[in-house]
Short mmCIF file of C-alpha atoms in Angstrom, two decimals:
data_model
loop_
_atom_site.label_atom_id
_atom_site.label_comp_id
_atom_site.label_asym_id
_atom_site.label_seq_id
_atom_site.Cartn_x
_atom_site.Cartn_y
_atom_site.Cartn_z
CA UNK A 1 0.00 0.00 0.00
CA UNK A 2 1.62 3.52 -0.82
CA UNK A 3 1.44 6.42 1.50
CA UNK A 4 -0.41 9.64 0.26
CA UNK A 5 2.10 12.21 0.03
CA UNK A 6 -0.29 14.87 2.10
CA UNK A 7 -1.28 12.26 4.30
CA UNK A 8 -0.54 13.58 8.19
CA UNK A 9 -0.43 9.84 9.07
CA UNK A 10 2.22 9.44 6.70
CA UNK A 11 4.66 12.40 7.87
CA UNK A 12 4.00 11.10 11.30
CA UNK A 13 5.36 7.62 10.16
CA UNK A 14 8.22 8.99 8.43
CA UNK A 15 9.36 11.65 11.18
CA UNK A 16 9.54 8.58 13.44
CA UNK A 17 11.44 5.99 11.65
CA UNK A 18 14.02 9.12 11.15
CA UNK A 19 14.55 9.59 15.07
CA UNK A 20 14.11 6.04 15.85
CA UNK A 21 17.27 5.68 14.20
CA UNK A 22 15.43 3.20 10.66
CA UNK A 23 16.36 6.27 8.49
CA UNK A 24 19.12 4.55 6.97
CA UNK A 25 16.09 2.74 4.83
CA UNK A 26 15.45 3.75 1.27
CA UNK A 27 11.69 3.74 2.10
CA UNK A 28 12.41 6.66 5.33
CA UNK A 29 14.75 8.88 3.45
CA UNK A 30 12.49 9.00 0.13
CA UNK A 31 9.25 9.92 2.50
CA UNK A 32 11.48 12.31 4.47
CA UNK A 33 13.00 14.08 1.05
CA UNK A 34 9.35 13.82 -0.59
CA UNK A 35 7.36 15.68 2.61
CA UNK A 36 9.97 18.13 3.48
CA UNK A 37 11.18 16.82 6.65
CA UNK A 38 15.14 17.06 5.48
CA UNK A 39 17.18 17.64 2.26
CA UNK A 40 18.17 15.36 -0.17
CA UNK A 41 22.04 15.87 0.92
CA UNK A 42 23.45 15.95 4.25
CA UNK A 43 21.67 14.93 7.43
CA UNK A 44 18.24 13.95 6.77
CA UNK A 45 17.46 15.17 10.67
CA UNK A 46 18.39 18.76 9.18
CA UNK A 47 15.56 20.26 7.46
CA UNK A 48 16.07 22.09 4.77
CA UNK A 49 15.63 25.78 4.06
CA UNK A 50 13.43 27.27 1.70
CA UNK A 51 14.98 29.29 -1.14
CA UNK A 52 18.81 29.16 0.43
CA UNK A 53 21.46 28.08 -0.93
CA UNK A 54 23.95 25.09 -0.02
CA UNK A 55 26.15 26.49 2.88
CA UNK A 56 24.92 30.05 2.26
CA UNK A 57 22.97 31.22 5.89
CA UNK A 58 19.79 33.61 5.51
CA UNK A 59 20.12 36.87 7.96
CA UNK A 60 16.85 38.15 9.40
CA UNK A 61 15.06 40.92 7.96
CA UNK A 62 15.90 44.10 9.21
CA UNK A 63 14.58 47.63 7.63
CA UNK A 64 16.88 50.38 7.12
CA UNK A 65 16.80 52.80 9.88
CA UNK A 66 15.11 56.32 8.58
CA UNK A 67 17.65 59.25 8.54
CA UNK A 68 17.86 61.32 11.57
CA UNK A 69 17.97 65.29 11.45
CA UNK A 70 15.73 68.35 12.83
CA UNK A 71 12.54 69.41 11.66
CA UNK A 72 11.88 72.90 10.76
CA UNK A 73 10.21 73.98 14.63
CA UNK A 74 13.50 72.81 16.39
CA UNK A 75 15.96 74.99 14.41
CA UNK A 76 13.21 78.06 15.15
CA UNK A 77 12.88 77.44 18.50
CA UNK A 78 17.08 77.22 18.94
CA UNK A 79 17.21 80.55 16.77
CA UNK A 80 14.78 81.94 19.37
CA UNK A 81 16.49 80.37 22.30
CA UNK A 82 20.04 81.66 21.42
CA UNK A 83 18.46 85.56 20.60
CA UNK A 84 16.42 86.03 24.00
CA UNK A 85 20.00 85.06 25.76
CA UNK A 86 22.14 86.98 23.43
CA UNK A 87 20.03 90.18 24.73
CA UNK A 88 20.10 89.02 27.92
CA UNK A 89 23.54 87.87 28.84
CA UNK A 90 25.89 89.66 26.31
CA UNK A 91 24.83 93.10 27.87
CA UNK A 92 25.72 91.66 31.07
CA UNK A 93 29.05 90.34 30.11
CA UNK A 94 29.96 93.86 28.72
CA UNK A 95 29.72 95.87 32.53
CA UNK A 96 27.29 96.66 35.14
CA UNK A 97 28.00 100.00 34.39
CA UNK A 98 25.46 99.83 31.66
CA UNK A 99 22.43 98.85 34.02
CA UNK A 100 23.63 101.13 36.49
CA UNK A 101 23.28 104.62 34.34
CA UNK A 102 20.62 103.04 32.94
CA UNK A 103 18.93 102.31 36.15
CA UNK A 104 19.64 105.71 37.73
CA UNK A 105 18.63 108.05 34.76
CA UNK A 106 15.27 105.94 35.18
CA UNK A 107 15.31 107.17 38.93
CA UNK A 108 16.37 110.67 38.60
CA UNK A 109 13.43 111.02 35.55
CA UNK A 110 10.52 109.17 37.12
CA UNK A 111 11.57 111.52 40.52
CA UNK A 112 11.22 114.93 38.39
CA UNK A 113 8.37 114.04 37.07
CA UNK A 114 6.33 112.88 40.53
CA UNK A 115 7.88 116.60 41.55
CA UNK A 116 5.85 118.14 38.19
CA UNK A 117 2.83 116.21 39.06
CA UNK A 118 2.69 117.15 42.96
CA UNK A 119 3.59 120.73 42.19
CA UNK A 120 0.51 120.57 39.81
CA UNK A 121 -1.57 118.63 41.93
CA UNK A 122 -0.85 120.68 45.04
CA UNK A 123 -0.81 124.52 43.28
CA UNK A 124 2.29 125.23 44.82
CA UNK A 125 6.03 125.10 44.17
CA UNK A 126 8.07 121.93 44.48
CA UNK A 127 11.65 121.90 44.90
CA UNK A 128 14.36 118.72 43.90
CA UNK A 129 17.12 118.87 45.68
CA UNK A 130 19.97 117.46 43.65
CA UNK A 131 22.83 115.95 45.27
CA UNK A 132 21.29 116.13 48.81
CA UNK A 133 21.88 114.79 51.21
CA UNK A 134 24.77 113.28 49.94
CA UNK A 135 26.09 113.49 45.92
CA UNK A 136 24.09 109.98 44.90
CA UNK A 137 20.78 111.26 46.66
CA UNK A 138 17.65 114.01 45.62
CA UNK A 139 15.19 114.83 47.55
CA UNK A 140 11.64 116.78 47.19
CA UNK A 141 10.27 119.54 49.12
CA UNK A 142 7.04 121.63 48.61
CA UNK A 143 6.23 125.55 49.64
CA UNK A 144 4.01 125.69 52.95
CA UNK A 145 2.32 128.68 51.01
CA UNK A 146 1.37 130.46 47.60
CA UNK A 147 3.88 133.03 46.84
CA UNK A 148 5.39 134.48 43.58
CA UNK A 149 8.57 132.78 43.58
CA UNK A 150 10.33 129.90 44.99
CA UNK A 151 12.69 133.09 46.33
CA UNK A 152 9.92 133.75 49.00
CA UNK A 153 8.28 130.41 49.91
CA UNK A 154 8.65 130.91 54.11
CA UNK A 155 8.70 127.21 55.02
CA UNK A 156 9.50 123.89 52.94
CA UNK A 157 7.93 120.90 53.58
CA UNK A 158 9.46 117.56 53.09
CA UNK A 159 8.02 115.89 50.16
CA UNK A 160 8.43 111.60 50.78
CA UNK A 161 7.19 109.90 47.49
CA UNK A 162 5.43 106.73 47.40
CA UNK A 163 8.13 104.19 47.38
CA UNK A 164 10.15 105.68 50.77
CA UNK A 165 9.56 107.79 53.97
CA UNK A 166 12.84 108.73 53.85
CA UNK A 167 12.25 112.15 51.76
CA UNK A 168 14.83 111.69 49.43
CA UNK A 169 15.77 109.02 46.39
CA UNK A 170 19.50 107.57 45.80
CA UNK A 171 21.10 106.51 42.26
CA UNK A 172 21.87 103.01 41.47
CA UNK A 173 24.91 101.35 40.57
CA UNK A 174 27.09 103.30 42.71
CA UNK A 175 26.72 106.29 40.65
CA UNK A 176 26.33 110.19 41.55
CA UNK A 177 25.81 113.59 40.08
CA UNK A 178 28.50 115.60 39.62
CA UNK A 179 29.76 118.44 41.43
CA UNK A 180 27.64 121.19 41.77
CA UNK A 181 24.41 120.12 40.98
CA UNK A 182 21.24 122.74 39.69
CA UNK A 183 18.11 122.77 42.01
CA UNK A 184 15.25 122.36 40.22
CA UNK A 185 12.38 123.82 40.93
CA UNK A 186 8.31 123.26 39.46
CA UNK A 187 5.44 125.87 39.30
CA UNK A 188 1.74 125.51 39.76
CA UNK A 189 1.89 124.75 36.18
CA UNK A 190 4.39 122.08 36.34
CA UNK A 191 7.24 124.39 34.10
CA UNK A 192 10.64 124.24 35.77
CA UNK A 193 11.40 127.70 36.76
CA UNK A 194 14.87 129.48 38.44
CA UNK A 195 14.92 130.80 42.23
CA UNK A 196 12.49 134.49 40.76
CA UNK A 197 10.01 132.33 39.05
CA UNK A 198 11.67 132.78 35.51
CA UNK A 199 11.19 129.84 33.42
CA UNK A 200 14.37 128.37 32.78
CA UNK A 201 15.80 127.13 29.54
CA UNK A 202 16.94 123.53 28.98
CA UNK A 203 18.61 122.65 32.44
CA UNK A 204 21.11 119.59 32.71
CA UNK A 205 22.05 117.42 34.86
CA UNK A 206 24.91 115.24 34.22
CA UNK A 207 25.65 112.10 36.57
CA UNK A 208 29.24 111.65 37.23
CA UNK A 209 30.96 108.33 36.55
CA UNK A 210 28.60 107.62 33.39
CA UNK A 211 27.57 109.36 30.10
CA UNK A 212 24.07 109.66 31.10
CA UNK A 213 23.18 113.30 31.18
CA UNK A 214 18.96 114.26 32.37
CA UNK A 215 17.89 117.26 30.81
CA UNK A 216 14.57 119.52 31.94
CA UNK A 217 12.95 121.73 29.69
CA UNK A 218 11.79 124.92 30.96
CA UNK A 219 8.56 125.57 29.10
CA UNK A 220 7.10 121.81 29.88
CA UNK A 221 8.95 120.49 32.67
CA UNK A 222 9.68 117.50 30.58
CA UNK A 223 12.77 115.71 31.87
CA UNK A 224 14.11 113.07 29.63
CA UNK A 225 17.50 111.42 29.28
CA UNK A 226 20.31 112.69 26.53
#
């Protein structure tokens, strides 16, 4: 009786006259080579590889790995990244001196003007102090009374702005005015006038150790950096 090559009972039968050691037999190599149990050469316990050649061993599959680089957002958020701390830091690296005029030209200009506005707000004169008490510091004072001219004001009053009780405001950075500072003084109508009630021209004043200079106009008060 012959064996039905797609027979299951037949591999079975085959497959165990090869490991019961009958594979010597014509019969057992022919129905081991004919269902694909082993190869026609070599060790009939071996089985034999689809599609590869003799002695030639099959590598797995393995896809190439995609290319690796940065997508357009990453370089624009580096470019962004590296601007914010070149503002930042390369100021920095260049002096403190920079912040400092910077800082105190802020102070002396915000401090005129909350003299214009309290000179305009209270009708009477106001009076900055520069250099006083001591060459970094300004302070404020307003006239107990309404008289012509700073000239005849009877009493001042100490003026302490909002940030301080102390009357007075001192530079930052280490950084004062220079010798022989102007006193600036503000009307009822906020223009900076002279000690007779004149309305002065352009008055500077230059901070010493820096080349910051704060200028007041007389006809608006307006201080503003050089």
């Amino acid at each position: 009786m012959r064996l039905a090559p797609n027979s299951r009972s037949s591999q079975a039968l085959a497959a165990s006259r090869l490991h019961s050691g009958s594979g010597n037999t014509p019969f057992s190599r022919s129905m081991a080579t004919s269902f694909g149990l082993c190869s026609a050469r070599g060790d009939p316990r071996v089985r034999r590889r689809p599609f590869a050649r003799e002695g030639v061993a099959l590598r797995p599959f393995q896809p190439a790995s995609p290319e690796r680089g940065f997508t357009l957002v990453e370089l624009v958020t580096v470019i962004v990244i590296l601007g914010i701390l070149a503002a930042v830091v390369l100021p920095r690296l260049g002096g403190v001196g920079v912040y400092g005029e910077r800082a105190s030209s802020d102070r002396l200009v915000s401090g005129l003007r909350y003299a214009q506005q309290q000179a305009l707000s209270r009708n009477r004169f106001v009076r900055v102090q520069i250099g006083q008490p001591s060459p970094a510091r300004f302070r404020f004072h307003y006239c107990s009374a309404d008289v012509p001219d700073p000239a005849s004001c009877p009493d001042w009053h100490v003026l302490s702005p909002p940030t301080t009780e102390q009357g007075f405001w001192e530079l930052a950075g280490g950084l004062q005015f220079a010798p022989s500072p102007p006193t600036i003084y503000f009307d009822a109508l906020g223009r900076s006038v002279d000690g007779s009630g004149s309305v002065d021209g352009p008055t500077p004043i230059p901070l010493e150790g820096g080349d910051v200079t704060i200028t007041v106009e007389g006809e608006t008060g307006f201080a503003h950096g050089a």
